[in-house]
Amino acid sequence: MLDSSMDSSDAAPDDAAGEQQLSRPAVPPASGGQGSLRSDWLQRAGGTSQRRWLLAAGIVLLVLAAGGAAALLLPGKRTVSDGADQGQQGTLPVADERDQTKVSVSGLSGRECADAQRRPIGVMLASDPINRPVSGFAAADMVFELPVLVSDVTRLLALYQCGRPDDIGSVRSARHDYLFLAEGEDAILAHWGGSYHALNRIAAGEFKTINALTNPYNAFFRKSNLPAPYNGFTTYENLWNALQKLGYRTETTLAGYSFQADPPPVERGPAGTLSIAWPGAFRVHYVYDPAINRYQRYWAGVKQVDGGLGGEPVAPSAVLIMQAANGPAEGPGGYNDVDIEGSGDLTVYQNGRVIQGRWEKNELYKNDPVHFLDESGQPIPLTAGQVWVMAVEPHIGVTWEPVSVASPLPAGATP
């Protein structure tokens, strides 16, 4: 067993890296205006002609002042005096009174959100029937789904960048395959323990993670309505707080994937069903709905919804099938090893269309992301929205079957 204090060396001073708050640019305060006329000026003016001249000058000043006030009421760029009448130069625009939020695009999903350059957080999530509906899937920007046994039970890695849910779980143990996937997407992995292959690498300092066994800054908690080990949960804000206080880098270095907008309805393919023949409770199929250009996900024939978002459907915009070998890992424990480094065949399902290509991940460079390439070796533009990636063994059946709009579900499926 590994020493439970193995993550303590990563701790940073308390609150050393609090979340930065965006603010509007500071604007210099307005000056005192044009200055008041000296009180003795009129006293020195004498004679009727002088008083008439003063009256005319006063009228001119009133007109100019009225014009200036009207200009302030008209739409357009407002300005504030910075003392130019006192020898200083220029005027500055008044800041827009709307909140100035930094909006950018996630490199994992193509979604727009505030602060999309945040470093992604990955969470190991269960697929066990006792945990369904699992919380946190609908909000994920990208999901990787792999078997954690040979040709059997799957486990999932949900990556969050723009999606920031307040209920994620159940959180499960890490496997070494997912460490390399998370590292390639520049994500900090959150997990509840792990296989000895994974924990040994983490303890050796190869990967930085947020481990529920040490529960830094109370990032994780257990729910009372489920038995252990199925009751471990977290939230995005808890994990983001822990990431900062552990001293981890907060801005991503991931260049991100290429994305495209939803095509017009006339350019989308017909409705259809994509089926992945994992055994029993872990078999998956997707029903493509061209009206919304999304792939509604089903688990063992049951429509998958999010357990923490009021039953929001889990419906990615693109489903990617990576062909990858899977065999027993060396050593005790009965763990497996999925070949998610190197290259292999790839099929992309998006917009009702099927695209053939290859996936690649440099096995000599753990920070290399998985690349999704067409048959000419160019990156495939993905439809913006949730991206769901499945590593499937070559002997597991994968079928795409166009169906009529009137009968979109395969036999035995629950709408």
mmCIF file of C-alpha atoms in Angstrom, residues 78-223:
data_model
loop_
_atom_site.group_PDB
_atom_site.id
_atom_site.type_symbol
_atom_site.label_atom_id
_atom_site.label_comp_id
_atom_site.label_asym_id
_atom_site.label_seq_id
_atom_site.Cartn_x
_atom_site.Cartn_y
_atom_site.Cartn_z
ATOM 1 C CA ARG A 78 -18.873 59.107 -23.998
ATOM 2 C CA THR A 79 -15.762 60.951 -22.878
ATOM 3 C CA VAL A 80 -14.659 62.360 -19.605
ATOM 4 C CA SER A 81 -12.324 65.315 -19.146
ATOM 5 C CA ASP A 82 -8.864 64.363 -17.983
ATOM 6 C CA GLY A 83 -7.780 67.939 -17.339
ATOM 7 C CA ALA A 84 -6.975 68.968 -20.929
ATOM 8 C CA ASP A 85 -8.152 72.496 -20.118
ATOM 9 C CA GLN A 86 -5.391 72.642 -17.535
ATOM 10 C CA GLY A 87 -2.606 71.888 -19.990
ATOM 11 C CA GLN A 88 -2.905 68.091 -20.104
ATOM 12 C CA GLN A 89 -3.512 66.255 -23.372
ATOM 13 C CA GLY A 90 -6.356 64.173 -24.756
ATOM 14 C CA THR A 91 -9.512 62.536 -23.430
ATOM 15 C CA LEU A 92 -10.192 58.916 -22.493
ATOM 16 C CA PRO A 93 -13.305 56.849 -23.326
ATOM 17 C CA VAL A 94 -15.531 55.952 -20.413
ATOM 18 C CA ALA A 95 -15.523 52.182 -19.830
ATOM 19 C CA ASP A 96 -18.559 50.259 -21.054
ATOM 20 C CA GLU A 97 -20.818 49.820 -18.046
ATOM 21 C CA ARG A 98 -21.555 46.192 -18.938
ATOM 22 C CA ASP A 99 -19.439 43.569 -17.210
ATOM 23 C CA GLN A 100 -16.382 42.870 -19.316
ATOM 24 C CA THR A 101 -16.076 39.056 -19.221
ATOM 25 C CA LYS A 102 -13.255 37.256 -20.979
ATOM 26 C CA VAL A 103 -15.036 34.899 -23.385
ATOM 27 C CA SER A 104 -13.021 32.307 -25.251
ATOM 28 C CA VAL A 105 -13.421 28.870 -26.831
ATOM 29 C CA SER A 106 -12.633 25.502 -25.271
ATOM 30 C CA GLY A 107 -9.991 23.554 -27.156
ATOM 31 C CA LEU A 108 -11.730 20.325 -26.117
ATOM 32 C CA SER A 109 -15.281 21.043 -27.276
ATOM 33 C CA GLY A 110 -15.326 24.269 -29.280
ATOM 34 C CA ARG A 111 -17.825 25.696 -26.786
ATOM 35 C CA GLU A 112 -17.658 29.365 -25.851
ATOM 36 C CA CYS A 113 -17.456 30.255 -22.178
ATOM 37 C CA ALA A 114 -15.789 32.599 -19.746
ATOM 38 C CA ASP A 115 -12.149 31.721 -19.056
ATOM 39 C CA ALA A 116 -12.022 28.781 -21.465
ATOM 40 C CA GLN A 117 -8.229 28.888 -21.205
ATOM 41 C CA ARG A 118 -8.454 27.326 -17.773
ATOM 42 C CA ARG A 119 -6.517 24.109 -17.451
ATOM 43 C CA PRO A 120 -8.903 21.148 -17.913
ATOM 44 C CA ILE A 121 -9.835 18.944 -14.988
ATOM 45 C CA GLY A 122 -10.381 15.247 -15.671
ATOM 46 C CA VAL A 123 -12.473 13.027 -13.411
ATOM 47 C CA MET A 124 -12.562 9.225 -13.324
ATOM 48 C CA LEU A 125 -16.248 8.256 -13.470
ATOM 49 C CA ALA A 126 -18.113 5.003 -12.974
ATOM 50 C CA SER A 127 -20.147 3.078 -15.506
ATOM 51 C CA ASP A 128 -21.616 0.647 -12.965
ATOM 52 C CA PRO A 129 -25.407 0.203 -13.196
ATOM 53 C CA ILE A 130 -25.759 1.032 -9.479
ATOM 54 C CA ASN A 131 -24.478 4.552 -10.242
ATOM 55 C CA ARG A 132 -26.759 5.300 -13.155
ATOM 56 C CA PRO A 133 -27.708 7.966 -13.923
ATOM 57 C CA VAL A 134 -24.142 9.162 -13.372
ATOM 58 C CA SER A 135 -23.727 12.842 -12.476
ATOM 59 C CA GLY A 136 -21.522 15.154 -14.520
ATOM 60 C CA PHE A 137 -21.548 13.645 -18.006
ATOM 61 C CA ALA A 138 -23.837 16.157 -19.717
ATOM 62 C CA ALA A 139 -21.543 19.062 -18.801
ATOM 63 C CA ALA A 140 -18.271 17.412 -19.845
ATOM 64 C CA ASP A 141 -16.429 18.953 -22.792
ATOM 65 C CA MET A 142 -14.811 15.667 -23.796
ATOM 66 C CA VAL A 143 -15.215 12.082 -22.563
ATOM 67 C CA PHE A 144 -12.921 9.079 -23.035
ATOM 68 C CA GLU A 145 -14.493 5.637 -22.541
ATOM 69 C CA LEU A 146 -12.245 2.563 -22.220
ATOM 70 C CA PRO A 147 -12.594 -0.998 -20.941
ATOM 71 C CA VAL A 148 -10.975 -1.641 -17.549
ATOM 72 C CA LEU A 149 -11.147 -5.389 -18.084
ATOM 73 C CA VAL A 150 -10.466 -7.310 -21.266
ATOM 74 C CA SER A 151 -13.599 -7.035 -23.439
ATOM 75 C CA ASP A 152 -15.761 -6.098 -20.463
ATOM 76 C CA VAL A 153 -16.423 -3.395 -17.847
ATOM 77 C CA THR A 154 -15.796 0.180 -18.987
ATOM 78 C CA ARG A 155 -14.767 3.286 -17.088
ATOM 79 C CA LEU A 156 -14.826 6.874 -18.229
ATOM 80 C CA LEU A 157 -12.664 9.987 -18.061
ATOM 81 C CA ALA A 158 -14.726 13.188 -18.212
ATOM 82 C CA LEU A 159 -12.809 16.381 -19.038
ATOM 83 C CA TYR A 160 -14.130 19.743 -17.870
ATOM 84 C CA GLN A 161 -13.109 23.133 -19.215
ATOM 85 C CA CYS A 162 -16.244 25.102 -20.118
ATOM 86 C CA GLY A 163 -18.536 22.632 -18.353
ATOM 87 C CA ARG A 164 -18.403 23.218 -14.575
ATOM 88 C CA PRO A 165 -21.046 21.068 -12.857
ATOM 89 C CA ASP A 166 -21.845 21.143 -9.152
ATOM 90 C CA ASP A 167 -22.374 17.377 -8.917
ATOM 91 C CA ILE A 168 -19.856 14.870 -10.318
ATOM 92 C CA GLY A 169 -19.784 11.192 -9.483
ATOM 93 C CA SER A 170 -19.393 8.598 -8.536
ATOM 94 C CA VAL A 171 -15.655 9.170 -8.681
ATOM 95 C CA ARG A 172 -13.700 5.953 -9.190
ATOM 96 C CA SER A 173 -10.112 4.751 -9.152
ATOM 97 C CA ALA A 174 -7.527 5.620 -11.779
ATOM 98 C CA ARG A 175 -5.916 3.296 -14.297
ATOM 99 C CA HIS A 176 -2.575 3.978 -15.941
ATOM 100 C CA ASP A 177 -4.165 4.329 -19.413
ATOM 101 C CA TYR A 178 -6.215 7.303 -18.260
ATOM 102 C CA LEU A 179 -3.159 9.018 -16.786
ATOM 103 C CA PHE A 180 -1.656 9.256 -20.263
ATOM 104 C CA LEU A 181 -4.937 10.386 -21.835
ATOM 105 C CA ALA A 182 -5.426 13.131 -19.238
ATOM 106 C CA GLU A 183 -1.798 14.256 -19.515
ATOM 107 C CA GLY A 184 -2.107 14.501 -23.288
ATOM 108 C CA GLU A 185 -5.084 16.833 -22.935
ATOM 109 C CA ASP A 186 -3.183 18.895 -20.300
ATOM 110 C CA ALA A 187 -5.719 17.889 -17.632
ATOM 111 C CA ILE A 188 -5.227 17.380 -13.906
ATOM 112 C CA LEU A 189 -6.811 14.017 -13.079
ATOM 113 C CA ALA A 190 -9.147 13.658 -10.084
ATOM 114 C CA HIS A 191 -9.595 10.089 -8.835
ATOM 115 C CA TRP A 192 -10.359 7.910 -5.813
ATOM 116 C CA GLY A 193 -7.258 5.770 -5.443
ATOM 117 C CA GLY A 194 -6.211 3.575 -8.334
ATOM 118 C CA SER A 195 -4.507 0.467 -9.614
ATOM 119 C CA TYR A 196 -0.990 -0.082 -8.365
ATOM 120 C CA HIS A 197 0.276 0.657 -11.904
ATOM 121 C CA ALA A 198 -1.317 4.111 -11.713
ATOM 122 C CA LEU A 199 -0.491 4.875 -8.074
ATOM 123 C CA ASN A 200 3.158 3.898 -8.477
ATOM 124 C CA ARG A 201 3.544 6.352 -11.356
ATOM 125 C CA ILE A 202 1.791 9.099 -9.404
ATOM 126 C CA ALA A 203 3.961 8.455 -6.338
ATOM 127 C CA ALA A 204 7.076 8.605 -8.522
ATOM 128 C CA GLY A 205 6.096 12.127 -9.587
ATOM 129 C CA GLU A 206 5.338 11.269 -13.216
ATOM 130 C CA PHE A 207 1.817 12.693 -12.977
ATOM 131 C CA LYS A 208 0.183 15.332 -10.795
ATOM 132 C CA THR A 209 -3.343 14.454 -9.711
ATOM 133 C CA ILE A 210 -6.013 15.197 -7.092
ATOM 134 C CA ASN A 211 -6.444 11.972 -5.104
ATOM 135 C CA ALA A 212 -9.496 11.458 -2.895
ATOM 136 C CA LEU A 213 -7.487 9.137 -0.641
ATOM 137 C CA THR A 214 -5.729 12.223 0.717
ATOM 138 C CA ASN A 215 -8.693 14.516 -0.083
ATOM 139 C CA PRO A 216 -6.771 17.794 -0.376
ATOM 140 C CA TYR A 217 -8.794 20.840 0.705
ATOM 141 C CA ASN A 218 -11.891 18.645 1.140
ATOM 142 C CA ALA A 219 -12.382 18.332 -2.595
ATOM 143 C CA PHE A 220 -14.348 15.074 -2.277
ATOM 144 C CA PHE A 221 -17.270 13.851 -0.188
ATOM 145 C CA ARG A 222 -19.454 10.772 0.214
ATOM 146 C CA LYS A 223 -23.218 10.576 -0.250
#
